[in-house]
């Protein structure tokens, strides 16, 4: 596949051309359906009509978002050449051994470093970021060397001390910079969620195959995560599945072999708590902590649940932690309804403050339409909060519906208001479930045990 065709001559065509040159491919020409572009050139390379493809078997690199559409068009002309999406192309590119990065000064040491892919382009904070900091700190407590690869987000520096920040606007320049930095910590176990840092780590693996192991964490029960893991499964050493659902889904639907998969629920930092007593006279406190966005978390639906609880006359207060697109929506809702005494919008909190937050909450509320295994849920349960959640990945690993929490259908999220009402009426049940959860999480999700498991599981 040394000669390729690039489909699309729009704004990102140059980026794809640069990737091809970086990995040593020759781009023969661009293909575009826009006849006005045909005959023009991009950096000296011609733009042609799809008609030129007839009778040939070149490899065509196609934008992932248009992959199905372009495949249909190619099928109509009975095109026999290979077709790959750009994500697959980038993955195959970094697996090549002829990438020109100078590793001549790299001399692997004797101590294994656990290197965490915590790279995100944005500044928000969520479960993957918290997980990376927590596990890195847990390993550090065992005198294991750790480093985090991060983007612009300086919040990481409030949670751990070993951060490498990358924010080069040019993707390939950043990729090279990441690769050189990863190589400096060889031998290493590279823990990834599938960002561009994984591409950089693969470059290092191509150069030093015996000095780095690639371990992916399946943080989410969503199609993009599953597809990424299937794409990379031939290069990954192991995949950690944080819920039973993810473990089964990767095998049954995506065809991954059991041998590459490990099932291990998420850990948390277990708080020191002697116990808690539920006050039968005080308002029930309902905690919600997440990225405040419509996608996945469905934060825009919270006002309906709050309205229903208040309309029922329940003695409740809502405490909401997080930041994101829906933050102003919630603030406007509270202001317009004069609910400042009932709904408290607290903004972002550093992970180190979340135990203090959850110690004061009676219920953990989550109405997401998908999760992996919510760290906020585990932290809340460890502090005695009782979960009222939608039926998403990670829930049935720890919640026995009606015993230590309530699980409602994803499409029946408004039932959460009924479960809150039930717990408000039955504070004895709330107390019983609270005590059970504190014990359960302490036994199953201790970060100290998890860090020891990582050291015992991943080595050379």
Coordinates of C-alpha atoms in Angstrom, one line a residue:
X1 CA 0.0 0.0 0.0
X2 CA 2.8 2.4 -0.8
X3 CA 0.7 4.2 -3.4
X4 CA -2.7 5.6 -2.4
X5 CA -5.5 7.8 -3.6
X6 CA -7.1 10.3 -1.2
X7 CA -10.9 10.8 -1.5
X8 CA -11.9 14.4 -0.9
X9 CA -10.3 17.6 -1.9
X10 CA -11.8 19.8 0.8
X11 CA -10.2 21.7 3.6
X12 CA -8.7 18.7 5.4
X13 CA -7.2 17.2 2.2
X14 CA -3.8 18.8 3.1
X15 CA -3.9 17.1 6.5
X16 CA -4.3 13.7 4.9
X17 CA -1.6 14.5 2.4
X18 CA 0.8 15.4 5.2
X19 CA 0.0 12.1 7.0
X20 CA 0.7 10.2 3.9
X21 CA 4.1 11.9 3.4
X22 CA 4.9 11.4 7.1
X23 CA 4.5 7.6 6.8
X24 CA 6.2 7.4 3.4
X25 CA 3.2 6.9 1.1
X26 CA 3.0 8.3 -2.4
X27 CA -0.3 10.0 -3.2
X28 CA -1.2 9.5 -6.8
X29 CA -4.1 12.0 -6.9
X30 CA -7.2 13.2 -5.1
X31 CA -10.7 12.2 -5.9
X32 CA -13.7 14.5 -5.6
X33 CA -17.2 14.6 -6.8
X34 CA -17.2 18.3 -7.3
X35 CA -16.5 18.8 -11.0
X36 CA -15.4 22.4 -10.3
X37 CA -12.3 21.1 -8.4
X38 CA -11.3 18.5 -11.0
X39 CA -8.2 19.5 -13.0
X40 CA -6.9 21.6 -10.1
X41 CA -4.0 20.7 -7.9
X42 CA -3.2 20.4 -4.2
X43 CA 0.5 20.9 -3.6
X44 CA 1.1 19.7 -7.1
X45 CA -1.1 16.7 -6.9
X46 CA -4.1 16.5 -9.3
X47 CA -7.7 16.4 -8.3
X48 CA -9.7 13.9 -10.5
X49 CA -13.2 12.7 -11.0
X50 CA -14.2 9.2 -9.7
X51 CA -14.5 8.1 -13.3
X52 CA -10.7 7.7 -13.3
X53 CA -11.0 4.8 -10.9
X54 CA -12.7 2.4 -13.3
X55 CA -10.6 -0.6 -14.2
X56 CA -8.0 0.1 -11.4
X57 CA -7.2 -1.3 -8.0
X58 CA -5.6 1.5 -6.1
X59 CA -6.0 1.8 -2.3
X60 CA -8.3 4.7 -1.5
X61 CA -8.2 6.5 1.8
X62 CA -11.7 7.8 2.7
X63 CA -12.9 10.2 5.4
X64 CA -14.6 8.0 8.1
X65 CA -17.7 10.1 8.2
X66 CA -18.3 9.5 4.5
X67 CA -17.1 5.9 4.4
X68 CA -20.5 4.2 3.9
X69 CA -21.6 6.8 1.3
X70 CA -18.4 6.5 -0.7
X71 CA -18.4 2.7 -0.5
X72 CA -21.9 2.7 -2.1
X73 CA -20.6 5.0 -4.9
X74 CA -17.6 2.7 -5.5
X75 CA -19.8 -0.4 -5.5
X76 CA -21.8 1.1 -8.3
X77 CA -18.8 1.2 -10.5
X78 CA -17.6 -2.2 -9.3
X79 CA -14.4 -0.8 -7.9
X80 CA -12.1 -3.7 -6.8
X81 CA -9.3 -1.8 -5.0
X82 CA -8.9 -1.6 -1.2
X83 CA -10.8 1.1 0.7
X84 CA -9.9 2.2 4.2
X85 CA -11.1 5.0 6.5
X86 CA -8.7 7.7 7.6
X87 CA -8.6 6.4 11.2
X88 CA -7.5 3.0 9.9
X89 CA -5.0 4.6 7.6
X90 CA -3.4 6.6 10.5
X91 CA -3.2 3.4 12.5
X92 CA -1.5 1.5 9.6
X93 CA 0.8 4.4 9.0
X94 CA 2.2 4.5 12.5
X95 CA 2.8 0.7 12.4
X96 CA 5.3 1.2 9.6
X97 CA 9.0 1.1 10.5
X98 CA 10.1 3.8 8.1
X99 CA 8.8 6.8 10.0
X100 CA 11.5 9.4 10.3
X101 CA 11.7 10.2 14.0
X102 CA 15.2 10.3 15.6
X103 CA 15.3 8.0 18.5
X104 CA 19.1 7.7 18.5
X105 CA 19.5 9.3 22.0
X106 CA 17.0 6.9 23.6
X107 CA 18.5 4.4 26.0
X108 CA 15.8 2.3 27.9
X109 CA 16.3 2.1 31.6
X110 CA 15.8 -0.7 34.1
X111 CA 12.6 0.5 35.9
X112 CA 9.2 0.2 34.3
X113 CA 7.1 3.3 34.0
X114 CA 3.3 3.3 33.7
X115 CA 2.5 6.0 31.2
X116 CA -1.1 7.2 31.0
X117 CA -2.8 8.5 27.9
X118 CA -4.9 11.3 29.4
X119 CA -4.9 13.5 26.3
X120 CA -8.0 15.5 25.4
X121 CA -8.0 18.6 23.3
X122 CA -10.7 20.3 25.5
X123 CA -10.7 21.7 29.0
X124 CA -13.6 19.8 30.5
X125 CA -13.2 17.1 33.2
X126 CA -14.7 13.7 33.3
X127 CA -14.3 10.1 34.3
X128 CA -11.3 9.2 32.1
X129 CA -9.4 12.2 33.5
X130 CA -10.2 11.3 37.1
X131 CA -9.4 7.6 36.5
X132 CA -6.0 8.4 35.1
X133 CA -5.0 10.7 38.0
X134 CA -6.3 8.3 40.6
X135 CA -4.6 5.1 39.2
X136 CA -1.4 7.0 38.6
X137 CA -1.4 8.2 42.2
X138 CA -2.2 4.7 43.4
X139 CA 0.8 3.3 41.6
X140 CA 3.0 6.1 42.8
X141 CA 2.1 5.1 46.4
X142 CA 3.7 1.7 45.5
X143 CA 6.9 3.5 44.4
X144 CA 6.1 2.9 40.7
X145 CA 7.2 5.5 38.2
X146 CA 4.2 7.2 36.5
X147 CA 3.6 9.9 33.9
X148 CA 0.5 11.4 32.4
X149 CA 0.2 12.6 28.8
X150 CA -2.2 15.6 28.9
X151 CA -3.5 18.3 26.7
X152 CA -4.0 22.0 27.6
X153 CA -6.0 21.1 30.8
X154 CA -4.1 22.4 33.8
X155 CA -6.6 20.8 36.2
X156 CA -4.4 17.7 36.0
X157 CA -1.7 19.5 37.8
X158 CA -4.1 19.9 40.8
X159 CA -4.5 16.2 41.0
X160 CA -1.1 14.7 40.3
X161 CA 2.5 15.9 39.9
X162 CA 3.7 13.9 36.9
X163 CA 2.1 15.6 33.9
X164 CA 3.4 16.1 30.4
X165 CA 1.3 18.7 28.5
X166 CA 1.0 18.8 24.7
X167 CA -0.9 21.4 22.7
X168 CA 0.8 21.8 19.4
X169 CA -1.7 23.0 16.8
X170 CA -0.2 20.8 14.1
X171 CA -1.2 17.2 14.7
X172 CA 1.9 15.6 13.2
X173 CA 4.3 17.8 15.1
X174 CA 2.5 17.0 18.3
X175 CA 2.6 13.3 17.4
X176 CA 6.3 13.4 16.9
X177 CA 6.8 15.3 20.2
X178 CA 4.7 12.7 22.0
X179 CA 6.6 9.8 20.5
X180 CA 10.0 11.2 21.6
X181 CA 8.7 11.8 25.1
X182 CA 7.1 8.3 25.4
X183 CA 10.4 6.7 24.3
X184 CA 12.2 8.6 27.0
X185 CA 10.4 6.5 29.6
X186 CA 11.1 3.1 28.2
X187 CA 10.5 0.4 29.3
X188 CA 6.9 1.4 29.9
X189 CA 3.3 0.1 30.1
X190 CA 1.3 2.5 28.1
X191 CA -2.3 2.8 29.3
X192 CA -4.6 4.4 26.7
X193 CA -8.2 5.5 26.1
X194 CA -7.5 5.8 22.4
X195 CA -6.4 9.4 21.8
X196 CA -3.7 10.5 19.3
X197 CA -1.2 9.5 22.0
X198 CA -1.9 5.9 21.1
X199 CA -0.6 6.6 17.6
X200 CA 2.5 8.1 19.1
X201 CA 2.9 5.0 21.4
X202 CA 2.6 2.7 18.4
X203 CA 5.4 4.6 16.6
X204 CA 7.6 3.8 19.7
X205 CA 6.4 0.2 19.7
X206 CA 7.4 -0.1 16.0
X207 CA 10.9 1.1 16.9
X208 CA 11.2 -0.6 20.3
X209 CA 8.9 -3.7 20.2
X210 CA 10.3 -5.3 23.3
X211 CA 10.3 -2.1 25.5
X212 CA 6.6 -1.0 25.5
X213 CA 3.3 -2.7 26.1
X214 CA 0.0 -1.1 24.9
X215 CA -3.0 -1.6 27.3
X216 CA -6.3 0.0 26.4
X217 CA -9.1 0.7 28.9
X218 CA -12.6 0.3 27.5
X219 CA -14.0 3.3 29.4
X220 CA -17.3 3.6 27.5
X221 CA -20.2 1.4 26.3
X222 CA -20.5 3.2 23.0
X223 CA -19.9 2.3 19.3
X224 CA -16.9 4.6 18.8
X225 CA -15.1 3.0 21.7
X226 CA -15.8 -0.5 20.5
X227 CA -14.8 0.3 16.9
X228 CA -11.5 1.9 18.1
X229 CA -10.7 -1.2 20.2
X230 CA -11.5 -3.6 17.3
X231 CA -9.3 -1.5 15.0
X232 CA -6.4 -1.6 17.4
X233 CA -6.8 -5.1 18.8
X234 CA -4.0 -6.6 16.7
X235 CA -1.5 -4.1 18.3
X236 CA -2.8 -4.0 21.8
X237 CA -1.4 -6.4 24.5
X238 CA -4.5 -6.2 26.6
X239 CA -7.9 -4.5 27.0
X240 CA -9.3 -3.7 30.4
X241 CA -13.1 -3.9 30.4
X242 CA -14.5 -1.9 33.3
X243 CA -17.9 -3.6 33.2
X244 CA -19.4 -7.1 32.4
X245 CA -21.4 -5.6 29.6
X246 CA -18.4 -4.2 27.8
X247 CA -16.5 -7.5 28.4
X248 CA -19.3 -9.5 26.7
X249 CA -20.1 -6.9 24.0
X250 CA -16.5 -6.9 22.7
X251 CA -16.6 -10.6 22.3
X252 CA -20.1 -11.2 21.0
X253 CA -20.7 -8.2 18.7
X254 CA -17.2 -7.1 17.8
X255 CA -15.4 -10.5 17.6
X256 CA -12.5 -9.9 20.0
X257 CA -10.8 -12.9 21.5
X258 CA -11.3 -13.6 25.2
X259 CA -7.6 -13.9 25.6
X260 CA -6.9 -10.2 25.0
X261 CA -9.7 -9.0 27.5
X262 CA -9.5 -8.5 31.2
X263 CA -12.6 -7.7 33.3
X264 CA -11.8 -5.4 36.2
X265 CA -14.3 -2.9 37.7
X266 CA -13.2 0.7 38.2
X267 CA -11.4 1.6 41.4
X268 CA -11.8 4.6 43.6
X269 CA -9.9 6.2 46.5
X270 CA -11.8 4.7 49.5
X271 CA -12.7 7.5 52.0
X272 CA -12.1 7.1 55.7
X273 CA -15.6 7.0 57.1
X274 CA -16.8 5.5 60.3
X275 CA -20.4 5.4 59.1
X276 CA -23.2 7.8 58.6
X277 CA -26.7 8.3 60.0
X278 CA -29.6 9.3 57.7
X279 CA -31.5 12.2 59.3
X280 CA -35.2 11.6 59.0
X281 CA -36.1 15.2 59.5
X282 CA -33.8 17.0 57.1
X283 CA -34.4 17.4 53.4
X284 CA -33.2 14.5 51.3
X285 CA -30.0 15.6 49.4
X286 CA -29.7 14.5 45.8
X287 CA -26.3 14.7 44.3
X288 CA -25.6 14.9 40.5
X289 CA -21.9 15.1 39.3
X290 CA -21.0 14.8 35.6
X291 CA -20.0 16.7 32.5
X292 CA -23.0 19.1 32.1
X293 CA -24.0 18.3 28.6
X294 CA -27.0 16.9 26.6
X295 CA -25.0 14.1 24.9
X296 CA -24.7 11.0 27.1
X297 CA -25.4 12.8 30.4
X298 CA -28.8 14.2 29.3
X299 CA -28.5 17.1 31.8
X300 CA -31.2 19.1 29.9
X301 CA -33.7 16.6 31.4
X302 CA -32.8 17.3 35.0
X303 CA -35.3 20.2 35.4
X304 CA -38.2 17.8 34.7
X305 CA -37.1 15.5 37.4
X306 CA -36.6 18.4 39.8
X307 CA -40.0 19.8 39.0
X308 CA -41.7 16.5 39.5
X309 CA -40.1 15.9 42.9
X310 CA -41.1 19.4 44.1
X311 CA -44.6 19.1 42.7
X312 CA -45.0 15.9 44.7
X313 CA -44.2 17.9 47.8
X314 CA -41.0 15.9 48.5
X315 CA -38.6 17.3 51.0
X316 CA -35.6 17.3 48.7
X317 CA -32.7 19.5 47.6
X318 CA -30.5 19.0 44.6
X319 CA -26.7 19.6 44.5
X320 CA -25.2 19.7 41.0
X321 CA -21.4 19.5 40.3
X322 CA -19.8 19.9 36.9
X323 CA -19.3 22.1 33.9
X324 CA -20.2 22.0 30.3
X325 CA -22.7 23.2 27.7
X326 CA -25.7 22.9 30.0
X327 CA -24.3 24.9 32.9
X328 CA -26.0 28.1 31.8
X329 CA -29.2 26.3 31.1
X330 CA -29.4 25.0 34.6
X331 CA -28.5 28.4 36.1
X332 CA -31.2 30.0 34.1
X333 CA -33.7 27.4 35.2
X334 CA -32.9 27.9 38.9
X335 CA -33.0 31.7 38.6
X336 CA -36.3 31.8 36.6
X337 CA -38.0 29.5 39.0
X338 CA -36.5 31.1 42.1
X339 CA -35.1 27.7 43.2
X340 CA -31.9 28.9 44.8
X341 CA -32.9 27.3 48.1
X342 CA -33.7 24.0 46.5
X343 CA -31.2 23.6 43.6
X344 CA -27.5 24.4 44.1
X345 CA -25.3 24.7 41.0
X346 CA -21.8 24.3 42.3
X347 CA -19.7 24.2 39.1
X348 CA -16.5 22.1 38.7
X349 CA -14.9 20.6 41.8
X350 CA -11.4 19.0 41.8
X351 CA -11.5 15.2 42.4
X352 CA -9.9 15.8 45.8
X353 CA -13.0 17.6 47.0
X354 CA -15.6 15.0 45.8
X355 CA -15.5 12.9 49.0
X356 CA -16.5 15.9 51.0
X357 CA -19.3 16.5 48.6
X358 CA -20.7 13.0 48.6
X359 CA -20.5 12.6 52.3
X360 CA -23.4 15.2 52.5
X361 CA -25.5 13.5 49.8
X362 CA -28.2 10.9 50.4
X363 CA -28.9 9.9 46.8
X364 CA -26.7 9.7 43.7
X365 CA -28.6 10.5 40.6
X366 CA -27.6 9.5 37.0
X367 CA -29.9 9.6 33.9
X368 CA -27.2 8.9 31.2
X369 CA -28.1 7.0 28.1
X370 CA -24.8 5.2 28.2
X371 CA -21.8 4.9 30.6
X372 CA -18.8 2.6 31.1
X373 CA -18.8 2.4 34.9
X374 CA -19.4 5.8 36.5
X375 CA -16.6 6.8 38.9
X376 CA -19.0 9.3 40.4
X377 CA -21.4 6.5 41.2
X378 CA -18.7 4.5 42.9
X379 CA -17.5 7.5 44.9
X380 CA -21.0 8.4 45.9
X381 CA -21.8 4.8 47.0
X382 CA -18.5 4.6 49.0
X383 CA -19.7 7.7 51.0
X384 CA -23.1 6.1 51.6
X385 CA -25.2 7.7 48.9
X386 CA -27.9 5.5 47.4
X387 CA -27.9 5.3 43.6
X388 CA -31.0 6.1 41.5
X389 CA -29.7 5.4 38.0
X390 CA -30.6 4.5 34.4
X391 CA -29.9 0.9 33.3
X392 CA -26.5 1.5 31.7
X393 CA -23.1 -0.3 31.6
X394 CA -21.6 -0.8 35.0
X395 CA -24.8 -0.6 37.0
X396 CA -25.6 -4.3 37.3
X397 CA -22.0 -5.0 38.3
X398 CA -22.8 -3.4 41.7
X399 CA -26.4 -2.5 42.1
X400 CA -29.1 -5.0 43.1
X401 CA -32.3 -3.1 42.1
X402 CA -34.4 -2.4 45.1
X403 CA -31.8 -3.5 47.6
X404 CA -28.9 -1.1 47.5
X405 CA -30.3 1.3 44.9
X406 CA -32.8 1.7 42.1
X407 CA -32.3 1.1 38.3
X408 CA -34.8 2.6 35.9
X409 CA -35.0 2.1 32.1
X410 CA -32.9 4.4 29.9
X411 CA -36.1 5.5 28.1
X412 CA -38.0 5.6 31.4
X413 CA -35.7 8.1 33.1
X414 CA -38.7 10.0 34.6
X415 CA -39.2 7.0 36.9
X416 CA -36.2 8.3 38.8
X417 CA -38.5 10.8 40.4
X418 CA -40.7 8.0 41.7
X419 CA -37.7 6.2 43.2
X420 CA -36.6 9.4 44.9
X421 CA -40.0 9.7 46.4
X422 CA -39.9 6.2 47.7
X423 CA -36.6 6.8 49.4
X424 CA -37.8 10.0 50.9
X425 CA -40.7 8.2 52.4
X426 CA -38.7 5.2 53.6
X427 CA -35.6 6.6 55.3
X428 CA -35.0 3.3 57.0
X429 CA -34.5 1.6 53.7
X430 CA -32.2 4.5 52.7
X431 CA -30.1 3.9 55.8
X432 CA -29.9 0.2 55.2
X433 CA -28.8 0.6 51.5
X434 CA -26.3 3.3 52.5
X435 CA -24.5 1.1 54.9
X436 CA -24.5 -1.8 52.5
X437 CA -23.0 0.3 49.7
X438 CA -20.2 1.6 51.9
X439 CA -19.1 -1.9 52.7
X440 CA -19.6 -3.1 49.1
X441 CA -17.4 -0.5 47.4
X442 CA -14.7 -0.9 50.1
X443 CA -14.4 -4.6 49.3
X444 CA -14.6 -4.4 45.5
X445 CA -13.2 -1.1 44.3
X446 CA -10.2 -0.1 46.5
X447 CA -7.6 1.8 44.5
X448 CA -4.8 0.2 46.6
X449 CA -5.9 -3.3 45.5
X450 CA -6.3 -2.1 41.9
X451 CA -2.8 -0.6 41.8
X452 CA -1.3 -3.9 43.1
X453 CA -3.3 -5.8 40.5
X454 CA -1.8 -3.6 37.7
X455 CA 1.7 -4.1 38.9
X456 CA 1.2 -7.9 39.1
X457 CA -0.6 -8.1 35.7
X458 CA 1.4 -5.8 33.5
X459 CA 5.2 -6.4 33.3
X460 CA 7.9 -7.6 31.0

